[in-house]
PDB file of C-alpha atoms in Angstrom:
ATOM      1  CA  MET T   1     128.368 171.706 -18.263  1.00  0.00           C
ATOM      2  CA  ALA T   2     130.282 171.977 -21.536  1.00  0.00           C
ATOM      3  CA  ARG T   3     128.023 174.490 -23.159  1.00  0.00           C
ATOM      4  CA  GLU T   4     127.698 177.952 -21.680  1.00  0.00           C
ATOM      5  CA  ILE T   5     125.261 180.668 -22.491  1.00  0.00           C
ATOM      6  CA  PRO T   6     126.498 184.274 -22.430  1.00  0.00           C
ATOM      7  CA  HIS T   7     124.805 186.466 -19.831  1.00  0.00           C
ATOM      8  CA  ARG T   8     123.867 190.125 -19.898  1.00  0.00           C
ATOM      9  CA  TYR T   9     124.280 192.104 -16.772  1.00  0.00           C
ATOM     10  CA  LEU T  10     121.006 193.669 -15.864  1.00  0.00           C
ATOM     11  CA  GLN T  11     120.056 196.193 -13.208  1.00  0.00           C
ATOM     12  CA  ASP T  12     117.107 195.927 -10.895  1.00  0.00           C
ATOM     13  CA  ASN T  13     114.914 198.861  -9.791  1.00  0.00           C
ATOM     14  CA  ASP T  14     117.512 199.869  -7.175  1.00  0.00           C
ATOM     15  CA  GLY T  15     120.328 199.922  -9.719  1.00  0.00           C
ATOM     16  CA  ALA T  16     122.025 196.800  -8.416  1.00  0.00           C
ATOM     17  CA  GLU T  17     123.465 194.556 -11.072  1.00  0.00           C
ATOM     18  CA  TYR T  18     122.229 191.028 -11.409  1.00  0.00           C
ATOM     19  CA  PHE T  19     122.164 188.390 -14.063  1.00  0.00           C
ATOM     20  CA  PRO T  20     119.770 185.541 -14.593  1.00  0.00           C
ATOM     21  CA  VAL T  21     121.407 182.162 -14.268  1.00  0.00           C
ATOM     22  CA  THR T  22     120.358 179.259 -16.373  1.00  0.00           C
ATOM     23  CA  SER T  23     121.935 176.311 -18.032  1.00  0.00           C
ATOM     24  CA  GLY T  24     121.728 174.739 -21.416  1.00  0.00           C
ATOM     25  CA  LYS T  25     120.048 171.739 -19.861  1.00  0.00           C
ATOM     26  CA  ALA T  26     117.198 173.893 -18.565  1.00  0.00           C
ATOM     27  CA  ILE T  27     116.654 175.325 -22.013  1.00  0.00           C
ATOM     28  CA  GLU T  28     116.982 171.933 -23.667  1.00  0.00           C
ATOM     29  CA  GLU T  29     114.273 170.517 -21.368  1.00  0.00           C
ATOM     30  CA  LEU T  30     111.871 173.239 -22.423  1.00  0.00           C
ATOM     31  CA  ASP T  31     110.301 170.752 -24.850  1.00  0.00           C
ATOM     32  CA  LYS T  32     109.256 168.632 -21.854  1.00  0.00           C
ATOM     33  CA  ALA T  33     107.048 171.492 -20.683  1.00  0.00           C
ATOM     34  CA  ALA T  34     104.914 170.928 -23.775  1.00  0.00           C
ATOM     35  CA  SER T  35     104.373 167.333 -22.687  1.00  0.00           C
ATOM     36  CA  ILE T  36     103.177 168.588 -19.272  1.00  0.00           C
ATOM     37  CA  VAL T  37     100.534 170.658 -21.072  1.00  0.00           C
ATOM     38  CA  ALA T  38      99.512 167.537 -23.003  1.00  0.00           C
ATOM     39  CA  ILE T  39      99.289 165.583 -19.731  1.00  0.00           C
ATOM     40  CA  ASN T  40      97.081 168.279 -18.191  1.00  0.00           C
ATOM     41  CA  GLU T  41      94.817 168.198 -21.242  1.00  0.00           C
ATOM     42  CA  LYS T  42      94.598 164.413 -20.924  1.00  0.00           C
ATOM     43  CA  ILE T  43      93.671 164.753 -17.226  1.00  0.00           C
ATOM     44  CA  VAL T  44      90.850 167.148 -18.123  1.00  0.00           C
ATOM     45  CA  GLU T  45      89.645 164.722 -20.819  1.00  0.00           C
ATOM     46  CA  ILE T  46      89.717 161.779 -18.384  1.00  0.00           C
ATOM     47  CA  ASN T  47      87.835 163.786 -15.737  1.00  0.00           C
ATOM     48  CA  ASP T  48      85.136 164.621 -18.298  1.00  0.00           C
ATOM     49  CA  LYS T  49      84.816 160.934 -19.220  1.00  0.00           C
ATOM     50  CA  MET T  50      84.589 159.982 -15.536  1.00  0.00           C
ATOM     51  CA  LYS T  51      81.756 162.478 -15.021  1.00  0.00           C
ATOM     52  CA  LEU T  52      79.887 160.910 -17.953  1.00  0.00           C
ATOM     53  CA  MET T  53      80.487 157.413 -16.535  1.00  0.00           C
ATOM     54  CA  ASP T  54      79.193 158.524 -13.126  1.00  0.00           C
ATOM     55  CA  LEU T  55      76.069 159.886 -14.784  1.00  0.00           C
ATOM     56  CA  THR T  56      75.600 156.694 -16.806  1.00  0.00           C
ATOM     57  CA  LEU T  57      76.243 154.262 -13.959  1.00  0.00           C
ATOM     58  CA  GLY T  58      74.302 156.320 -11.439  1.00  0.00           C
ATOM     59  CA  ASP T  59      71.259 155.774 -13.623  1.00  0.00           C
ATOM     60  CA  MET T  60      71.784 152.015 -14.086  1.00  0.00           C
ATOM     61  CA  VAL T  61      69.721 150.602 -11.214  1.00  0.00           C
ATOM     62  CA  GLY T  62      66.809 152.190  -9.401  1.00  0.00           C
ATOM     63  CA  ASP T  63      64.923 150.457  -6.616  1.00  0.00           C
ATOM     64  CA  THR T  64      61.879 151.841  -4.814  1.00  0.00           C
ATOM     65  CA  GLY T  65      62.166 149.319  -2.010  1.00  0.00           C
ATOM     66  CA  TRP T  66      58.960 147.803  -0.629  1.00  0.00           C
ATOM     67  CA  ILE T  67      56.138 150.373  -0.506  1.00  0.00           C
ATOM     68  CA  ASP T  68      52.917 149.855   1.438  1.00  0.00           C
ATOM     69  CA  TYR T  69      49.599 150.101  -0.458  1.00  0.00           C
ATOM     70  CA  GLN T  70      45.942 150.558   0.511  1.00  0.00           C
ATOM     71  CA  VAL T  71      43.699 147.560   1.111  1.00  0.00           C
ATOM     72  CA  SER T  72      39.898 147.774   0.964  1.00  0.00           C
ATOM     73  CA  THR T  73      38.287 148.456   4.346  1.00  0.00           C
ATOM     74  CA  THR T  74      36.143 145.327   3.966  1.00  0.00           C
ATOM     75  CA  ASN T  75      39.306 143.189   3.944  1.00  0.00           C
ATOM     76  CA  THR T  76      41.924 142.491   6.590  1.00  0.00           C
ATOM     77  CA  LYS T  77      45.390 143.740   5.686  1.00  0.00           C
ATOM     78  CA  ASN T  78      48.420 141.617   6.727  1.00  0.00           C
ATOM     79  CA  TYR T  79      46.065 138.796   7.735  1.00  0.00           C
ATOM     80  CA  ILE T  80      48.775 136.181   8.335  1.00  0.00           C
ATOM     81  CA  SER T  81      51.220 137.480  10.938  1.00  0.00           C
ATOM     82  CA  SER T  82      54.115 135.247   9.853  1.00  0.00           C
ATOM     83  CA  ALA T  83      53.907 136.319   6.181  1.00  0.00           C
ATOM     84  CA  PRO T  84      55.434 139.433   4.601  1.00  0.00           C
ATOM     85  CA  PRO T  85      53.173 142.511   4.701  1.00  0.00           C
ATOM     86  CA  CYS T  86      51.284 143.940   1.720  1.00  0.00           C
ATOM     87  CA  ALA T  87      53.705 145.934  -0.425  1.00  0.00           C
ATOM     88  CA  ILE T  88      54.777 146.736  -3.989  1.00  0.00           C
ATOM     89  CA  ARG T  89      58.228 147.248  -5.459  1.00  0.00           C
ATOM     90  CA  GLU T  90      59.736 148.430  -8.727  1.00  0.00           C
ATOM     91  CA  VAL T  91      63.332 147.847  -9.819  1.00  0.00           C
ATOM     92  CA  ARG T  92      64.598 149.584 -12.979  1.00  0.00           C
ATOM     93  CA  VAL T  93      67.744 148.352 -14.707  1.00  0.00           C
ATOM     94  CA  GLY T  94      69.355 150.121 -17.655  1.00  0.00           C
ATOM     95  CA  ASN T  95      69.863 153.750 -18.433  1.00  0.00           C
ATOM     96  CA  ASP T  96      68.084 156.673 -19.971  1.00  0.00           C
ATOM     97  CA  LEU T  97      71.120 157.849 -21.970  1.00  0.00           C
ATOM     98  CA  ASN T  98      70.873 154.971 -24.435  1.00  0.00           C
ATOM     99  CA  GLY T  99      67.160 154.319 -23.902  1.00  0.00           C
ATOM    100  CA  LYS T 100      67.590 150.635 -23.089  1.00  0.00           C
ATOM    101  CA  TRP T 101      66.222 149.423 -19.783  1.00  0.00           C
ATOM    102  CA  PHE T 102      63.797 146.982 -18.245  1.00  0.00           C
ATOM    103  CA  VAL T 103      61.567 147.088 -15.200  1.00  0.00           C
ATOM    104  CA  VAL T 104      60.842 144.351 -12.673  1.00  0.00           C
ATOM    105  CA  ARG T 105      57.661 144.872 -10.642  1.00  0.00           C
ATOM    106  CA  SER T 106      56.571 142.871  -7.611  1.00  0.00           C
ATOM    107  CA  ILE T 107      53.512 142.752  -5.404  1.00  0.00           C
ATOM    108  CA  ARG T 108      53.092 141.047  -2.049  1.00  0.00           C
ATOM    109  CA  LEU T 109      49.573 140.220  -0.938  1.00  0.00           C
ATOM    110  CA  ASN T 110      48.631 139.223   2.592  1.00  0.00           C
ATOM    111  CA  ILE T 111      44.891 139.909   2.737  1.00  0.00           C
ATOM    112  CA  GLY T 112      42.046 138.222   4.590  1.00  0.00           C
ATOM    113  CA  LYS T 113      38.224 138.172   4.275  1.00  0.00           C
ATOM    114  CA  ILE T 114      38.243 138.054   0.471  1.00  0.00           C
ATOM    115  CA  ASN T 115      35.052 137.444  -1.485  1.00  0.00           C
ATOM    116  CA  HIS T 116      34.499 136.705  -5.183  1.00  0.00           C
ATOM    117  CA  ASP T 117      34.820 139.515  -7.758  1.00  0.00           C
ATOM    118  CA  GLN T 118      35.844 142.017  -5.106  1.00  0.00           C
ATOM    119  CA  ILE T 119      38.262 144.956  -5.306  1.00  0.00           C
ATOM    120  CA  ILE T 120      40.671 144.128  -2.507  1.00  0.00           C
ATOM    121  CA  ALA T 121      43.296 146.873  -2.949  1.00  0.00           C
ATOM    122  CA  GLN T 122      44.209 150.077  -4.745  1.00  0.00           C
ATOM    123  CA  LEU T 123      47.750 150.497  -6.049  1.00  0.00           C
ATOM    124  CA  PRO T 124      49.321 153.848  -6.932  1.00  0.00           C
ATOM    125  CA  GLN T 125      48.329 155.096 -10.390  1.00  0.00           C
ATOM    126  CA  GLY T 126      50.930 154.174 -12.989  1.00  0.00           C
ATOM    127  CA  PHE T 127      52.244 151.126 -11.161  1.00  0.00           C
ATOM    128  CA  THR T 128      51.131 149.063 -14.128  1.00  0.00           C
ATOM    129  CA  ASN T 129      49.939 150.093 -17.573  1.00  0.00           C
ATOM    130  CA  GLU T 130      48.505 146.697 -18.489  1.00  0.00           C
ATOM    131  CA  ALA T 131      46.381 144.091 -16.754  1.00  0.00           C
ATOM    132  CA  VAL T 132      48.324 141.445 -14.851  1.00  0.00           C
ATOM    133  CA  SER T 133      46.770 138.228 -13.507  1.00  0.00           C
ATOM    134  CA  PHE T 134      48.173 135.453 -11.332  1.00  0.00           C
ATOM    135  CA  VAL T 135      47.062 132.908  -8.729  1.00  0.00           C
ATOM    136  CA  LEU T 136      47.896 132.811  -5.026  1.00  0.00           C
ATOM    137  CA  ARG T 137      47.398 130.133  -2.429  1.00  0.00           C
ATOM    138  CA  SER T 138      44.572 130.394   0.031  1.00  0.00           C
ATOM    139  CA  ASN T 139      42.897 128.469   2.854  1.00  0.00           C
ATOM    140  CA  GLY T 140      43.966 124.811   3.198  1.00  0.00           C
ATOM    141  CA  ASN T 141      41.593 122.787   0.992  1.00  0.00           C
ATOM    142  CA  LYS T 142      40.429 125.605  -1.294  1.00  0.00           C
ATOM    143  CA  THR T 143      41.513 126.240  -4.864  1.00  0.00           C
ATOM    144  CA  PRO T 144      43.925 129.132  -5.402  1.00  0.00           C
ATOM    145  CA  ILE T 145      42.538 132.646  -5.745  1.00  0.00           C
ATOM    146  CA  GLU T 146      42.984 134.428  -9.054  1.00  0.00           C
ATOM    147  CA  ILE T 147      44.297 137.949  -8.525  1.00  0.00           C
ATOM    148  CA  SER T 148      44.045 140.556 -11.262  1.00  0.00           C
ATOM    149  CA  ILE T 149      45.722 143.961 -11.273  1.00  0.00           C
ATOM    150  CA  GLU T 150      43.645 146.081 -13.627  1.00  0.00           C
ATOM    151  CA  LYS T 151      44.877 148.950 -15.826  1.00  0.00           C
ATOM    152  CA  ASP T 152      43.303 151.430 -13.385  1.00  0.00           C
ATOM    153  CA  ALA T 153      45.578 150.000 -10.612  1.00  0.00           C
ATOM    154  CA  THR T 154      42.764 148.250  -8.733  1.00  0.00           C
ATOM    155  CA  VAL T 155      43.441 144.737  -7.465  1.00  0.00           C
ATOM    156  CA  LYS T 156      40.541 142.293  -7.836  1.00  0.00           C
ATOM    157  CA  ALA T 157      40.089 138.777  -6.491  1.00  0.00           C
ATOM    158  CA  TYR T 158      38.214 135.972  -8.212  1.00  0.00           C
ATOM    159  CA  LEU T 159      37.259 132.921  -6.140  1.00  0.00           C
ATOM    160  CA  ASN T 160      36.129 129.485  -7.205  1.00  0.00           C
ATOM    161  CA  GLY T 161      32.398 128.754  -7.048  1.00  0.00           C
ATOM    162  CA  SER T 162      30.773 129.550  -3.716  1.00  0.00           C
ATOM    163  CA  ASP T 163      34.020 130.168  -1.811  1.00  0.00           C
ATOM    164  CA  SER T 164      33.969 133.290   0.351  1.00  0.00           C
ATOM    165  CA  ASP T 165      35.760 134.927   3.260  1.00  0.00           C
ATOM    166  CA  LEU T 166      39.150 133.507   2.201  1.00  0.00           C
ATOM    167  CA  TRP T 167      42.677 134.812   2.596  1.00  0.00           C
ATOM    168  CA  ALA T 168      45.370 135.208  -0.055  1.00  0.00           C
ATOM    169  CA  CYS T 169      49.048 135.256   0.683  1.00  0.00           C
ATOM    170  CA  GLY T 170      51.995 135.361  -1.683  1.00  0.00           C
ATOM    171  CA  GLU T 171      54.228 137.382  -3.946  1.00  0.00           C
ATOM    172  CA  TYR T 172      54.165 137.839  -7.703  1.00  0.00           C
ATOM    173  CA  THR T 173      56.919 139.383  -9.842  1.00  0.00           C
ATOM    174  CA  TRP T 174      56.802 140.235 -13.539  1.00  0.00           C
ATOM    175  CA  LEU T 175      58.985 141.867 -16.150  1.00  0.00           C
ATOM    176  CA  VAL T 176      57.763 144.998 -17.900  1.00  0.00           C
TER     177      VAL T 176
END
């Protein structure tokens, strides 16, 4: 190296002489140490952003899976053995951080021995906050059964005319 730095002879605790050795290059590269500090600060910043992204994305989709519900004792639950069982499901998409999300709710009915204007099931409170009505197929030559989920989470069936002792089987999905 062309440039030398003068050294002082120092003594350690035992009185032995020593001198620190360095080079001009080592001192000249001292400015690179500042960039290492900047890199470490950037790493901390990126880690903080990744934690926020994990929180945001972890809240994006929630799915209850299919949950069983109670059917009235006067009805037969899961009446048709080849059809899916009675169950409800809620899927939430979006996130609470920005307040934008939507909910998809589904109900599967497989109930027998249904009569007109009868409460056929009780869903968990809060499953729906508004009345929802739809039609499901029934016995061969009968008209479909109208199903209504009331605000109090009861499920009622409405049959056509003098029909009685029918079954209803199907699935209904709606967007909240």
